[in-house]
Every structure is written in structure tokens, then in C-alpha cells.
Amino acid sequence: MKMFLKKTILFLFIPFVLGCLFFSILIFAMKNKTKSFQINDNITEVFIGDSHIQGTIKDSLLPRGINIGNSGESYYLSYFKLVKLLGSNANIQKVYLGFSYHNISGYYYDFVYGKFSSSVVPSYYYILPANEQMKLLVYNYKTLPAFLKNSIKSAADILRNRVAFEGGYINIFDSSRADRKSMDKRINFQFYKEGEIYPFSSLNLDYLNKISALCKEHHVELILVSTPLHPYFLNKIPVEYIRKYDSIIYNGNYHVIDLHRMLKHDDEFIPDGDHVSVKGAMLTTRKFLALDSVNLPVNNDGHPIHEGN
């Protein structure tokens, strides 16, 4: 019996060691491959964040701007992406970071350490520091097979020069309309857990501060951008989140472009009322074209205003 146990342990141990060795070599190889995040020299403005930025800013219309937003991207991931980006591109002058009520919600935990992590984080895995890589493996032990599988797939994409973490403008909703049932479902998903209001995301709030410090270190202007929300959706946001959002802006003395109320029609949004349609993206991007031409922030209706007004 003892001999059988020894052989079984040895049988399992060898593949485990070989697997660890393979993954370690893979991490080292990908670290070198993702050492920098280079963009064109003529780009001076970067739009970064989750799907709200990704599907709202049509950067092909912006002569000096690039959209690197990516679905499910937390500030934790945006921070490490910016470390690579700002360290490799001295031409960047402004970083526009998506910032809305959902960005401070605790539901973001699932996109880093929870049920959605294995489908989001592997694209970024090789740009993370070693201690963060190890932490993610430990925290995601429940979905480790899927996490490792997607990490290997990400490595294969990187070798083919398809770097998923770079993101970019994507919006396929060219004939959609906001729907109240879908908006109610989305509100519940983002701001409530088992009937109780989600606590705020300590992880996102911590990395928002780190992003701010990183931009200052590189002498880059950080501008927070709140993308449009459907009026029905906006009225359903818990008052606790509205107060927290306002206090973060006030206490952090952030420069904010608040476009929450810019769009009002159903066909300017997708069914969840939380993201804009192609029509909504075009309207919003045009505001940034106007903003770029006069170099002024805008008010809640999307009209340029002078700082402090």
C-alpha cells in the first residue's frame, strides 16, 4: 500500500513540476515580449477604461487620440497597462480615464479575483509584476484550470502580435434601443448583491489613486470621463453611490468631463442604458472633437465650459 501511494504521488508530482516549469518559462518569455507598449508618436491623448470607454470613443475620428479601453478592465488592470504605456511613450500628454458610478462598486472584485477573472485577467497576465501574478493564481484557485488555459491562449496571441489587453474601439449596436427591463437588471447587477447595496470597491479606489500618482510622475494630465447614461438608468443609481462619486471628485480635486446627462434618447443607448449605441458613440466622440479644438472641459450637457464654471 505504501509503495502504491509513493508511486501515485510521484506520478502526480512529475507532471505538476513540469507544468510549473513550463508556465515559469512562458511567463519569462512573455515578460520580454510585452516589455513595452508602443503607440504612434503623433498620439498625445489616450482614452482608457472598461467597455464604457471602449464602446463610446471612436478614436478614428480623433487625430491625436487613441482608445485603449477594454471590456471588464478594472483600475487595477488599467494601472499596470499605463505603467507600460507611459514608460514607453513620452509623447502622451493626456490620459482620459473612464469614471462613473459603477467604477466604484464592489462588483468589480469579480473581474479581478472572482467569477469573471479567468475571462478578463489572462490577457493582462504577462504585464503584471511577479507578486501580482502569484496573488492572482492563489485568489483564482477555484477557476484555475480556465485561468491557466486562457493565460496560455493569451501568450499564443501575443506571439502572433495580437495583444488583447491593448483594447480599442468596438461597438456593434447600430440599431439598438434602451429597455427598462434590461436597465433594471443592469442596475441590480452593478449596485446590489442579494438585495443589499454593494459596498464600494476598495481595490478600484486604491488604484484610482495610484493612476493619479503615476500620471503626475510622468507629467501627464489625468482627466476623468463619465460616459453618457440613459435618464431612466441614471435616476435608479443609489444615492450612496452618487454621494461617494461626488466626494471622490471633490477630495481628489480631479479634472472631470461629466457626460452622464449628455444623451437622452432610447436609440442612443444599448438595451442596458449603461452603454451607448453606435449613434451615441458618434455623438459623444464629436463632443471630444469640439473639446480638442477649443481645449476646454465640458459641462453635463456636453458643451464646452471654462475651468471653474
PDB file of C-alpha atoms in Angstrom:
ATOM      1  CA  MET A   1       0.000   0.000   0.000  1.00  0.00           C
ATOM      2  CA  LYS A   2       2.814   2.406   0.904  1.00  0.00           C
ATOM      3  CA  MET A   3       4.563   1.613  -2.358  1.00  0.00           C
ATOM      4  CA  PHE A   4       1.332   2.308  -4.268  1.00  0.00           C
ATOM      5  CA  LEU A   5       0.954   5.705  -2.541  1.00  0.00           C
ATOM      6  CA  LYS A   6       4.562   6.626  -3.301  1.00  0.00           C
ATOM      7  CA  LYS A   7       4.129   5.747  -6.981  1.00  0.00           C
ATOM      8  CA  THR A   8       0.851   7.698  -7.143  1.00  0.00           C
ATOM      9  CA  ILE A   9       2.407  10.766  -5.538  1.00  0.00           C
ATOM     10  CA  LEU A  10       5.422  10.516  -7.862  1.00  0.00           C
ATOM     11  CA  PHE A  11       3.094  10.077 -10.858  1.00  0.00           C
ATOM     12  CA  LEU A  12       1.225  13.271  -9.943  1.00  0.00           C
ATOM     13  CA  PHE A  13       4.268  15.216  -8.781  1.00  0.00           C
ATOM     14  CA  ILE A  14       6.285  14.951 -12.000  1.00  0.00           C
ATOM     15  CA  PRO A  15       3.581  16.454 -14.280  1.00  0.00           C
ATOM     16  CA  PHE A  16       2.992  19.160 -11.668  1.00  0.00           C
ATOM     17  CA  VAL A  17       6.682  20.121 -11.597  1.00  0.00           C
ATOM     18  CA  LEU A  18       6.916  20.035 -15.398  1.00  0.00           C
ATOM     19  CA  GLY A  19       3.766  22.150 -15.644  1.00  0.00           C
ATOM     20  CA  CYS A  20       5.156  24.733 -13.212  1.00  0.00           C
ATOM     21  CA  LEU A  21       8.449  24.801 -15.113  1.00  0.00           C
ATOM     22  CA  PHE A  22       6.655  25.296 -18.437  1.00  0.00           C
ATOM     23  CA  PHE A  23       4.484  28.095 -17.055  1.00  0.00           C
ATOM     24  CA  SER A  24       7.515  29.814 -15.478  1.00  0.00           C
ATOM     25  CA  ILE A  25       9.373  29.743 -18.814  1.00  0.00           C
ATOM     26  CA  LEU A  26       6.244  31.037 -20.545  1.00  0.00           C
ATOM     27  CA  ILE A  27       5.938  33.941 -18.089  1.00  0.00           C
ATOM     28  CA  PHE A  28       9.597  34.866 -18.588  1.00  0.00           C
ATOM     29  CA  ALA A  29       9.291  34.752 -22.377  1.00  0.00           C
ATOM     30  CA  MET A  30       6.092  36.828 -22.388  1.00  0.00           C
ATOM     31  CA  LYS A  31       7.583  39.391 -19.982  1.00  0.00           C
ATOM     32  CA  ASN A  32      10.240  40.150 -22.582  1.00  0.00           C
ATOM     33  CA  LYS A  33       7.668  40.197 -25.373  1.00  0.00           C
ATOM     34  CA  THR A  34       5.444  42.700 -23.503  1.00  0.00           C
ATOM     35  CA  LYS A  35       8.279  44.839 -22.125  1.00  0.00           C
ATOM     36  CA  SER A  36       6.864  47.962 -23.776  1.00  0.00           C
ATOM     37  CA  PHE A  37       3.509  49.174 -25.101  1.00  0.00           C
ATOM     38  CA  GLN A  38       4.367  51.360 -28.073  1.00  0.00           C
ATOM     39  CA  ILE A  39       1.920  53.669 -29.891  1.00  0.00           C
ATOM     40  CA  ASN A  40       2.356  56.152 -32.746  1.00  0.00           C
ATOM     41  CA  ASP A  41       4.422  59.246 -31.986  1.00  0.00           C
ATOM     42  CA  ASN A  42       1.635  61.572 -33.150  1.00  0.00           C
ATOM     43  CA  ILE A  43      -0.727  60.319 -30.434  1.00  0.00           C
ATOM     44  CA  THR A  44      -0.885  62.649 -27.428  1.00  0.00           C
ATOM     45  CA  GLU A  45      -4.224  61.669 -25.857  1.00  0.00           C
ATOM     46  CA  VAL A  46      -5.152  58.242 -24.522  1.00  0.00           C
ATOM     47  CA  PHE A  47      -8.644  57.021 -23.585  1.00  0.00           C
ATOM     48  CA  ILE A  48      -8.544  54.127 -21.131  1.00  0.00           C
ATOM     49  CA  GLY A  49     -11.060  52.207 -19.052  1.00  0.00           C
ATOM     50  CA  ASP A  50     -13.636  49.464 -19.410  1.00  0.00           C
ATOM     51  CA  SER A  51     -16.362  48.806 -22.008  1.00  0.00           C
ATOM     52  CA  HIS A  52     -17.880  52.255 -21.412  1.00  0.00           C
ATOM     53  CA  ILE A  53     -14.795  53.879 -22.923  1.00  0.00           C
ATOM     54  CA  GLN A  54     -14.202  51.092 -25.421  1.00  0.00           C
ATOM     55  CA  GLY A  55     -17.662  51.415 -26.962  1.00  0.00           C
ATOM     56  CA  THR A  56     -18.026  55.203 -26.706  1.00  0.00           C
ATOM     57  CA  ILE A  57     -14.902  56.865 -28.103  1.00  0.00           C
ATOM     58  CA  LYS A  58     -14.464  56.303 -31.844  1.00  0.00           C
ATOM     59  CA  ASP A  59     -10.801  57.205 -31.957  1.00  0.00           C
ATOM     60  CA  SER A  60     -10.544  57.002 -35.748  1.00  0.00           C
ATOM     61  CA  LEU A  61     -12.190  60.450 -35.666  1.00  0.00           C
ATOM     62  CA  LEU A  62      -9.653  61.865 -33.218  1.00  0.00           C
ATOM     63  CA  PRO A  63      -6.400  62.887 -34.950  1.00  0.00           C
ATOM     64  CA  ARG A  64      -4.331  62.837 -31.743  1.00  0.00           C
ATOM     65  CA  GLY A  65      -6.274  60.311 -29.687  1.00  0.00           C
ATOM     66  CA  ILE A  66      -6.267  56.557 -29.209  1.00  0.00           C
ATOM     67  CA  ASN A  67      -8.858  54.386 -27.460  1.00  0.00           C
ATOM     68  CA  ILE A  68      -7.299  51.522 -25.485  1.00  0.00           C
ATOM     69  CA  GLY A  69     -10.402  50.778 -23.407  1.00  0.00           C
ATOM     70  CA  ASN A  70     -11.166  47.110 -22.831  1.00  0.00           C
ATOM     71  CA  SER A  71     -14.272  45.312 -21.585  1.00  0.00           C
ATOM     72  CA  GLY A  72     -14.163  44.384 -17.891  1.00  0.00           C
ATOM     73  CA  GLU A  73     -10.978  46.375 -17.261  1.00  0.00           C
ATOM     74  CA  SER A  74     -10.698  47.441 -13.628  1.00  0.00           C
ATOM     75  CA  TYR A  75      -8.459  50.282 -12.448  1.00  0.00           C
ATOM     76  CA  TYR A  76      -6.146  47.563 -11.148  1.00  0.00           C
ATOM     77  CA  LEU A  77      -5.539  46.423 -14.734  1.00  0.00           C
ATOM     78  CA  SER A  78      -5.615  49.951 -16.199  1.00  0.00           C
ATOM     79  CA  TYR A  79      -2.852  50.954 -13.793  1.00  0.00           C
ATOM     80  CA  PHE A  80      -0.407  48.260 -14.918  1.00  0.00           C
ATOM     81  CA  LYS A  81      -1.286  48.949 -18.556  1.00  0.00           C
ATOM     82  CA  LEU A  82      -0.495  52.626 -18.010  1.00  0.00           C
ATOM     83  CA  VAL A  83       2.810  51.725 -16.347  1.00  0.00           C
ATOM     84  CA  LYS A  84       3.856  50.099 -19.633  1.00  0.00           C
ATOM     85  CA  LEU A  85       2.301  52.793 -21.810  1.00  0.00           C
ATOM     86  CA  LEU A  86       3.648  55.892 -20.070  1.00  0.00           C
ATOM     87  CA  GLY A  87       7.033  54.295 -19.624  1.00  0.00           C
ATOM     88  CA  SER A  88       7.335  53.725 -23.389  1.00  0.00           C
ATOM     89  CA  ASN A  89       5.681  56.820 -24.891  1.00  0.00           C
ATOM     90  CA  ALA A  90       6.940  60.270 -23.888  1.00  0.00           C
ATOM     91  CA  ASN A  91       4.539  61.825 -26.432  1.00  0.00           C
ATOM     92  CA  ILE A  92       1.460  61.226 -24.257  1.00  0.00           C
ATOM     93  CA  GLN A  93       0.161  64.435 -22.700  1.00  0.00           C
ATOM     94  CA  LYS A  94      -3.323  63.483 -21.500  1.00  0.00           C
ATOM     95  CA  VAL A  95      -4.953  60.358 -20.125  1.00  0.00           C
ATOM     96  CA  TYR A  96      -8.753  60.237 -20.218  1.00  0.00           C
ATOM     97  CA  LEU A  97      -9.875  57.612 -17.695  1.00  0.00           C
ATOM     98  CA  GLY A  98     -13.449  56.308 -17.671  1.00  0.00           C
ATOM     99  CA  PHE A  99     -15.019  57.176 -14.327  1.00  0.00           C
ATOM    100  CA  SER A 100     -18.643  56.582 -13.410  1.00  0.00           C
ATOM    101  CA  TYR A 101     -20.741  55.260 -10.545  1.00  0.00           C
ATOM    102  CA  HIS A 102     -20.185  51.601 -11.450  1.00  0.00           C
ATOM    103  CA  ASN A 103     -16.400  52.073 -11.287  1.00  0.00           C
ATOM    104  CA  ILE A 104     -16.585  52.466  -7.514  1.00  0.00           C
ATOM    105  CA  SER A 105     -18.825  49.431  -6.981  1.00  0.00           C
ATOM    106  CA  GLY A 106     -17.641  46.292  -5.216  1.00  0.00           C
ATOM    107  CA  TYR A 107     -18.915  44.209  -8.114  1.00  0.00           C
ATOM    108  CA  TYR A 108     -15.527  44.846  -9.726  1.00  0.00           C
ATOM    109  CA  TYR A 109     -14.000  42.311  -7.338  1.00  0.00           C
ATOM    110  CA  ASP A 110     -15.378  39.530  -9.558  1.00  0.00           C
ATOM    111  CA  PHE A 111     -13.469  40.920 -12.551  1.00  0.00           C
ATOM    112  CA  VAL A 112     -10.120  40.559 -10.767  1.00  0.00           C
ATOM    113  CA  TYR A 113     -10.413  37.803  -8.181  1.00  0.00           C
ATOM    114  CA  GLY A 114     -13.867  36.321  -8.786  1.00  0.00           C
ATOM    115  CA  LYS A 115     -16.045  34.523 -11.329  1.00  0.00           C
ATOM    116  CA  PHE A 116     -15.189  36.770 -14.298  1.00  0.00           C
ATOM    117  CA  SER A 117     -11.465  36.914 -13.640  1.00  0.00           C
ATOM    118  CA  SER A 118     -10.495  33.888 -15.735  1.00  0.00           C
ATOM    119  CA  SER A 119     -12.006  35.514 -18.841  1.00  0.00           C
ATOM    120  CA  VAL A 120     -10.625  39.040 -18.221  1.00  0.00           C
ATOM    121  CA  VAL A 121      -7.282  38.939 -16.394  1.00  0.00           C
ATOM    122  CA  PRO A 122      -5.299  36.416 -18.537  1.00  0.00           C
ATOM    123  CA  SER A 123      -4.986  38.982 -21.347  1.00  0.00           C
ATOM    124  CA  TYR A 124      -3.057  41.224 -18.933  1.00  0.00           C
ATOM    125  CA  TYR A 125      -1.253  38.499 -17.001  1.00  0.00           C
ATOM    126  CA  TYR A 126       2.187  38.970 -18.554  1.00  0.00           C
ATOM    127  CA  ILE A 127       2.387  42.724 -17.927  1.00  0.00           C
ATOM    128  CA  LEU A 128       1.827  42.271 -14.186  1.00  0.00           C
ATOM    129  CA  PRO A 129       4.604  42.141 -11.561  1.00  0.00           C
ATOM    130  CA  ALA A 130       5.552  38.681 -10.301  1.00  0.00           C
ATOM    131  CA  ASN A 131       3.938  39.205  -6.889  1.00  0.00           C
ATOM    132  CA  GLU A 132       0.635  40.158  -8.561  1.00  0.00           C
ATOM    133  CA  GLN A 133       0.835  37.147 -10.869  1.00  0.00           C
ATOM    134  CA  MET A 134       1.248  34.839  -7.894  1.00  0.00           C
ATOM    135  CA  LYS A 135      -1.562  36.559  -5.995  1.00  0.00           C
ATOM    136  CA  LEU A 136      -3.946  36.074  -8.915  1.00  0.00           C
ATOM    137  CA  LEU A 137      -3.150  32.361  -9.134  1.00  0.00           C
ATOM    138  CA  VAL A 138      -3.844  31.956  -5.422  1.00  0.00           C
ATOM    139  CA  TYR A 139      -7.051  34.018  -5.397  1.00  0.00           C
ATOM    140  CA  ASN A 140      -8.389  32.327  -8.532  1.00  0.00           C
ATOM    141  CA  TYR A 141      -7.803  28.759  -7.353  1.00  0.00           C
ATOM    142  CA  LYS A 142     -11.482  27.870  -7.913  1.00  0.00           C
ATOM    143  CA  THR A 143     -11.216  28.608 -11.644  1.00  0.00           C
ATOM    144  CA  LEU A 144      -7.500  27.842 -12.018  1.00  0.00           C
ATOM    145  CA  PRO A 145      -7.810  25.432 -14.996  1.00  0.00           C
ATOM    146  CA  ALA A 146      -9.735  28.044 -17.027  1.00  0.00           C
ATOM    147  CA  PHE A 147      -7.385  30.803 -15.823  1.00  0.00           C
ATOM    148  CA  LEU A 148      -4.275  28.874 -16.923  1.00  0.00           C
ATOM    149  CA  LYS A 149      -5.870  27.827 -20.216  1.00  0.00           C
ATOM    150  CA  ASN A 150      -6.757  31.421 -21.105  1.00  0.00           C
ATOM    151  CA  SER A 151      -3.312  32.633 -19.983  1.00  0.00           C
ATOM    152  CA  ILE A 152      -1.649  30.187 -22.397  1.00  0.00           C
ATOM    153  CA  LYS A 153      -4.071  31.283 -25.146  1.00  0.00           C
ATOM    154  CA  SER A 154      -3.133  34.903 -24.399  1.00  0.00           C
ATOM    155  CA  ALA A 155       0.555  34.009 -24.756  1.00  0.00           C
ATOM    156  CA  ALA A 156      -0.145  32.441 -28.159  1.00  0.00           C
ATOM    157  CA  ASP A 157      -1.951  35.626 -29.232  1.00  0.00           C
ATOM    158  CA  ILE A 158       0.977  37.768 -28.086  1.00  0.00           C
ATOM    159  CA  LEU A 159       3.374  35.640 -30.135  1.00  0.00           C
ATOM    160  CA  ARG A 160       1.134  36.376 -33.151  1.00  0.00           C
ATOM    161  CA  ASN A 161       1.265  40.081 -32.246  1.00  0.00           C
ATOM    162  CA  ARG A 162      -2.392  40.123 -31.193  1.00  0.00           C
ATOM    163  CA  VAL A 163      -2.244  41.839 -27.825  1.00  0.00           C
ATOM    164  CA  ALA A 164      -5.759  41.722 -26.384  1.00  0.00           C
ATOM    165  CA  PHE A 165      -5.014  43.966 -23.395  1.00  0.00           C
ATOM    166  CA  GLU A 166      -4.404  46.907 -25.745  1.00  0.00           C
ATOM    167  CA  GLY A 167      -8.166  47.094 -26.365  1.00  0.00           C
ATOM    168  CA  GLY A 168      -9.682  49.550 -28.840  1.00  0.00           C
ATOM    169  CA  TYR A 169     -12.995  50.956 -30.043  1.00  0.00           C
ATOM    170  CA  ILE A 170     -15.679  48.297 -30.552  1.00  0.00           C
ATOM    171  CA  ASN A 171     -19.395  48.983 -30.898  1.00  0.00           C
ATOM    172  CA  ILE A 172     -21.735  46.674 -32.840  1.00  0.00           C
ATOM    173  CA  PHE A 173     -25.016  48.198 -31.613  1.00  0.00           C
ATOM    174  CA  ASP A 174     -26.090  50.181 -34.650  1.00  0.00           C
ATOM    175  CA  SER A 175     -29.852  49.636 -34.277  1.00  0.00           C
ATOM    176  CA  SER A 176     -30.457  49.183 -30.545  1.00  0.00           C
ATOM    177  CA  ARG A 177     -32.689  50.940 -28.033  1.00  0.00           C
ATOM    178  CA  ALA A 178     -32.676  51.224 -24.240  1.00  0.00           C
ATOM    179  CA  ASP A 179     -35.116  48.891 -22.499  1.00  0.00           C
ATOM    180  CA  ARG A 180     -36.421  49.403 -18.948  1.00  0.00           C
ATOM    181  CA  LYS A 181     -36.344  45.722 -18.034  1.00  0.00           C
ATOM    182  CA  SER A 182     -32.716  45.463 -19.176  1.00  0.00           C
ATOM    183  CA  MET A 183     -31.818  48.675 -17.346  1.00  0.00           C
ATOM    184  CA  ASP A 184     -33.342  47.390 -14.088  1.00  0.00           C
ATOM    185  CA  LYS A 185     -31.346  44.179 -14.468  1.00  0.00           C
ATOM    186  CA  ARG A 186     -28.142  46.116 -15.070  1.00  0.00           C
ATOM    187  CA  ILE A 187     -28.689  48.378 -12.058  1.00  0.00           C
ATOM    188  CA  ASN A 188     -29.217  45.324  -9.875  1.00  0.00           C
ATOM    189  CA  PHE A 189     -26.061  43.679 -11.264  1.00  0.00           C
ATOM    190  CA  GLN A 190     -23.822  46.684 -10.655  1.00  0.00           C
ATOM    191  CA  PHE A 191     -25.086  48.121  -7.390  1.00  0.00           C
ATOM    192  CA  TYR A 192     -26.816  45.348  -5.417  1.00  0.00           C
ATOM    193  CA  LYS A 193     -25.823  41.980  -4.023  1.00  0.00           C
ATOM    194  CA  GLU A 194     -28.507  39.713  -2.593  1.00  0.00           C
ATOM    195  CA  GLY A 195     -30.817  42.700  -2.209  1.00  0.00           C
ATOM    196  CA  GLU A 196     -28.267  44.827  -0.351  1.00  0.00           C
ATOM    197  CA  ILE A 197     -26.298  47.730  -1.776  1.00  0.00           C
ATOM    198  CA  TYR A 198     -22.812  46.661  -2.835  1.00  0.00           C
ATOM    199  CA  PRO A 199     -20.008  48.100  -0.684  1.00  0.00           C
ATOM    200  CA  PHE A 200     -17.612  50.364  -2.551  1.00  0.00           C
ATOM    201  CA  SER A 201     -14.614  48.830  -4.304  1.00  0.00           C
ATOM    202  CA  SER A 202     -11.537  49.387  -2.161  1.00  0.00           C
ATOM    203  CA  LEU A 203      -9.424  47.868  -4.954  1.00  0.00           C
ATOM    204  CA  ASN A 204     -10.623  50.291  -7.637  1.00  0.00           C
ATOM    205  CA  LEU A 205     -10.423  53.286  -5.317  1.00  0.00           C
ATOM    206  CA  ASP A 206      -6.871  52.367  -4.324  1.00  0.00           C
ATOM    207  CA  TYR A 207      -5.777  52.012  -7.934  1.00  0.00           C
ATOM    208  CA  LEU A 208      -7.512  55.232  -8.941  1.00  0.00           C
ATOM    209  CA  ASN A 209      -5.138  56.971  -6.530  1.00  0.00           C
ATOM    210  CA  LYS A 210      -2.203  55.039  -7.982  1.00  0.00           C
ATOM    211  CA  ILE A 211      -3.177  56.024 -11.521  1.00  0.00           C
ATOM    212  CA  SER A 212      -3.330  59.664 -10.428  1.00  0.00           C
ATOM    213  CA  ALA A 213       0.143  59.421  -8.843  1.00  0.00           C
ATOM    214  CA  LEU A 214       1.529  57.639 -11.915  1.00  0.00           C
ATOM    215  CA  CYS A 215       0.274  60.374 -14.259  1.00  0.00           C
ATOM    216  CA  LYS A 216       1.812  63.060 -12.046  1.00  0.00           C
ATOM    217  CA  GLU A 217       5.099  61.182 -12.011  1.00  0.00           C
ATOM    218  CA  HIS A 218       5.155  61.231 -15.833  1.00  0.00           C
ATOM    219  CA  HIS A 219       3.869  64.835 -16.036  1.00  0.00           C
ATOM    220  CA  VAL A 220       0.728  63.654 -17.812  1.00  0.00           C
ATOM    221  CA  GLU A 221      -2.659  65.309 -17.245  1.00  0.00           C
ATOM    222  CA  LEU A 222      -5.288  62.916 -15.885  1.00  0.00           C
ATOM    223  CA  ILE A 223      -8.888  63.673 -16.856  1.00  0.00           C
ATOM    224  CA  LEU A 224     -11.793  61.568 -15.601  1.00  0.00           C
ATOM    225  CA  VAL A 225     -14.555  60.950 -18.160  1.00  0.00           C
ATOM    226  CA  SER A 226     -18.096  59.923 -17.257  1.00  0.00           C
ATOM    227  CA  THR A 227     -19.742  58.479 -20.354  1.00  0.00           C
ATOM    228  CA  PRO A 228     -23.488  59.023 -21.029  1.00  0.00           C
ATOM    229  CA  LEU A 229     -26.168  57.124 -19.120  1.00  0.00           C
ATOM    230  CA  HIS A 230     -29.835  56.806 -20.033  1.00  0.00           C
ATOM    231  CA  PRO A 231     -32.002  59.168 -17.902  1.00  0.00           C
ATOM    232  CA  TYR A 232     -34.011  56.211 -16.521  1.00  0.00           C
ATOM    233  CA  PHE A 233     -30.806  54.374 -15.577  1.00  0.00           C
ATOM    234  CA  LEU A 234     -29.303  57.489 -14.018  1.00  0.00           C
ATOM    235  CA  ASN A 235     -32.352  58.002 -11.797  1.00  0.00           C
ATOM    236  CA  LYS A 236     -32.043  54.429 -10.460  1.00  0.00           C
ATOM    237  CA  ILE A 237     -28.475  54.775  -9.144  1.00  0.00           C
ATOM    238  CA  PRO A 238     -28.381  54.526  -5.323  1.00  0.00           C
ATOM    239  CA  VAL A 239     -27.926  57.872  -3.603  1.00  0.00           C
ATOM    240  CA  GLU A 240     -24.965  56.428  -1.646  1.00  0.00           C
ATOM    241  CA  TYR A 241     -23.082  56.000  -4.913  1.00  0.00           C
ATOM    242  CA  ILE A 242     -23.908  59.490  -6.107  1.00  0.00           C
ATOM    243  CA  ARG A 243     -22.567  60.965  -2.866  1.00  0.00           C
ATOM    244  CA  LYS A 244     -19.428  58.811  -2.974  1.00  0.00           C
ATOM    245  CA  TYR A 245     -18.783  59.722  -6.608  1.00  0.00           C
ATOM    246  CA  ASP A 246     -19.066  63.430  -5.801  1.00  0.00           C
ATOM    247  CA  SER A 247     -16.841  63.149  -2.738  1.00  0.00           C
ATOM    248  CA  ILE A 248     -14.097  61.343  -4.690  1.00  0.00           C
ATOM    249  CA  ILE A 249     -14.026  64.126  -7.263  1.00  0.00           C
ATOM    250  CA  TYR A 250     -14.059  66.847  -4.610  1.00  0.00           C
ATOM    251  CA  ASN A 251     -11.473  65.296  -2.289  1.00  0.00           C
ATOM    252  CA  GLY A 252      -9.172  64.251  -5.140  1.00  0.00           C
ATOM    253  CA  ASN A 253      -9.506  67.607  -6.896  1.00  0.00           C
ATOM    254  CA  TYR A 254      -9.898  65.744 -10.176  1.00  0.00           C
ATOM    255  CA  HIS A 255     -10.482  67.328 -13.559  1.00  0.00           C
ATOM    256  CA  VAL A 256     -13.732  65.709 -14.754  1.00  0.00           C
ATOM    257  CA  ILE A 257     -15.678  65.694 -18.002  1.00  0.00           C
ATOM    258  CA  ASP A 258     -19.132  64.610 -16.859  1.00  0.00           C
ATOM    259  CA  LEU A 259     -21.269  63.458 -19.790  1.00  0.00           C
ATOM    260  CA  HIS A 260     -23.755  61.414 -17.764  1.00  0.00           C
ATOM    261  CA  ARG A 261     -26.688  63.548 -18.929  1.00  0.00           C
ATOM    262  CA  MET A 262     -25.500  64.349 -22.432  1.00  0.00           C
ATOM    263  CA  LEU A 263     -27.719  61.844 -24.288  1.00  0.00           C
ATOM    264  CA  LYS A 264     -31.439  61.390 -23.675  1.00  0.00           C
ATOM    265  CA  HIS A 265     -32.968  59.247 -26.460  1.00  0.00           C
ATOM    266  CA  ASP A 266     -33.521  55.484 -26.358  1.00  0.00           C
ATOM    267  CA  ASP A 267     -31.759  54.841 -29.683  1.00  0.00           C
ATOM    268  CA  GLU A 268     -28.576  56.457 -28.376  1.00  0.00           C
ATOM    269  CA  PHE A 269     -28.099  53.517 -25.981  1.00  0.00           C
ATOM    270  CA  ILE A 270     -27.996  49.741 -25.986  1.00  0.00           C
ATOM    271  CA  PRO A 271     -30.756  47.928 -24.009  1.00  0.00           C
ATOM    272  CA  ASP A 272     -28.958  48.182 -20.636  1.00  0.00           C
ATOM    273  CA  GLY A 273     -28.953  52.012 -20.764  1.00  0.00           C
ATOM    274  CA  ASP A 274     -25.445  51.863 -19.338  1.00  0.00           C
ATOM    275  CA  HIS A 275     -23.617  51.802 -22.676  1.00  0.00           C
ATOM    276  CA  VAL A 276     -24.146  53.894 -25.788  1.00  0.00           C
ATOM    277  CA  SER A 277     -25.122  52.665 -29.240  1.00  0.00           C
ATOM    278  CA  VAL A 278     -23.147  53.475 -32.402  1.00  0.00           C
ATOM    279  CA  LYS A 279     -25.260  56.621 -32.732  1.00  0.00           C
ATOM    280  CA  GLY A 280     -24.487  57.566 -29.124  1.00  0.00           C
ATOM    281  CA  ALA A 281     -20.780  56.904 -29.667  1.00  0.00           C
ATOM    282  CA  MET A 282     -20.694  59.195 -32.701  1.00  0.00           C
ATOM    283  CA  LEU A 283     -22.424  61.999 -30.784  1.00  0.00           C
ATOM    284  CA  THR A 284     -20.107  61.615 -27.793  1.00  0.00           C
ATOM    285  CA  THR A 285     -16.934  61.440 -29.879  1.00  0.00           C
ATOM    286  CA  ARG A 286     -17.938  64.633 -31.684  1.00  0.00           C
ATOM    287  CA  LYS A 287     -18.005  66.374 -28.319  1.00  0.00           C
ATOM    288  CA  PHE A 288     -14.364  65.382 -27.866  1.00  0.00           C
ATOM    289  CA  LEU A 289     -13.579  66.688 -31.327  1.00  0.00           C
ATOM    290  CA  ALA A 290     -15.034  70.045 -30.292  1.00  0.00           C
ATOM    291  CA  LEU A 291     -13.247  69.849 -26.963  1.00  0.00           C
ATOM    292  CA  ASP A 292      -9.947  69.148 -28.678  1.00  0.00           C
ATOM    293  CA  SER A 293     -10.396  72.159 -30.955  1.00  0.00           C
ATOM    294  CA  VAL A 294     -11.008  74.623 -28.107  1.00  0.00           C
ATOM    295  CA  ASN A 295      -9.070  72.771 -25.380  1.00  0.00           C
ATOM    296  CA  LEU A 296     -11.773  73.268 -22.765  1.00  0.00           C
ATOM    297  CA  PRO A 297     -13.634  70.887 -20.406  1.00  0.00           C
ATOM    298  CA  VAL A 298     -17.383  70.404 -20.892  1.00  0.00           C
ATOM    299  CA  ASN A 299     -20.420  70.542 -18.643  1.00  0.00           C
ATOM    300  CA  ASN A 300     -23.137  67.929 -18.020  1.00  0.00           C
ATOM    301  CA  ASP A 301     -24.798  68.691 -21.352  1.00  0.00           C
ATOM    302  CA  GLY A 302     -21.557  68.224 -23.258  1.00  0.00           C
ATOM    303  CA  HIS A 303     -21.000  71.933 -24.008  1.00  0.00           C
ATOM    304  CA  PRO A 304     -17.515  73.426 -23.518  1.00  0.00           C
ATOM    305  CA  ILE A 305     -17.075  75.470 -20.344  1.00  0.00           C
ATOM    306  CA  HIS A 306     -14.195  77.331 -18.761  1.00  0.00           C
ATOM    307  CA  GLU A 307     -12.405  75.681 -15.851  1.00  0.00           C
ATOM    308  CA  GLY A 308     -14.133  76.539 -12.583  1.00  0.00           C
ATOM    309  CA  ASN A 309     -17.553  77.393 -14.089  1.00  0.00           C
TER     310      ASN A 309
END
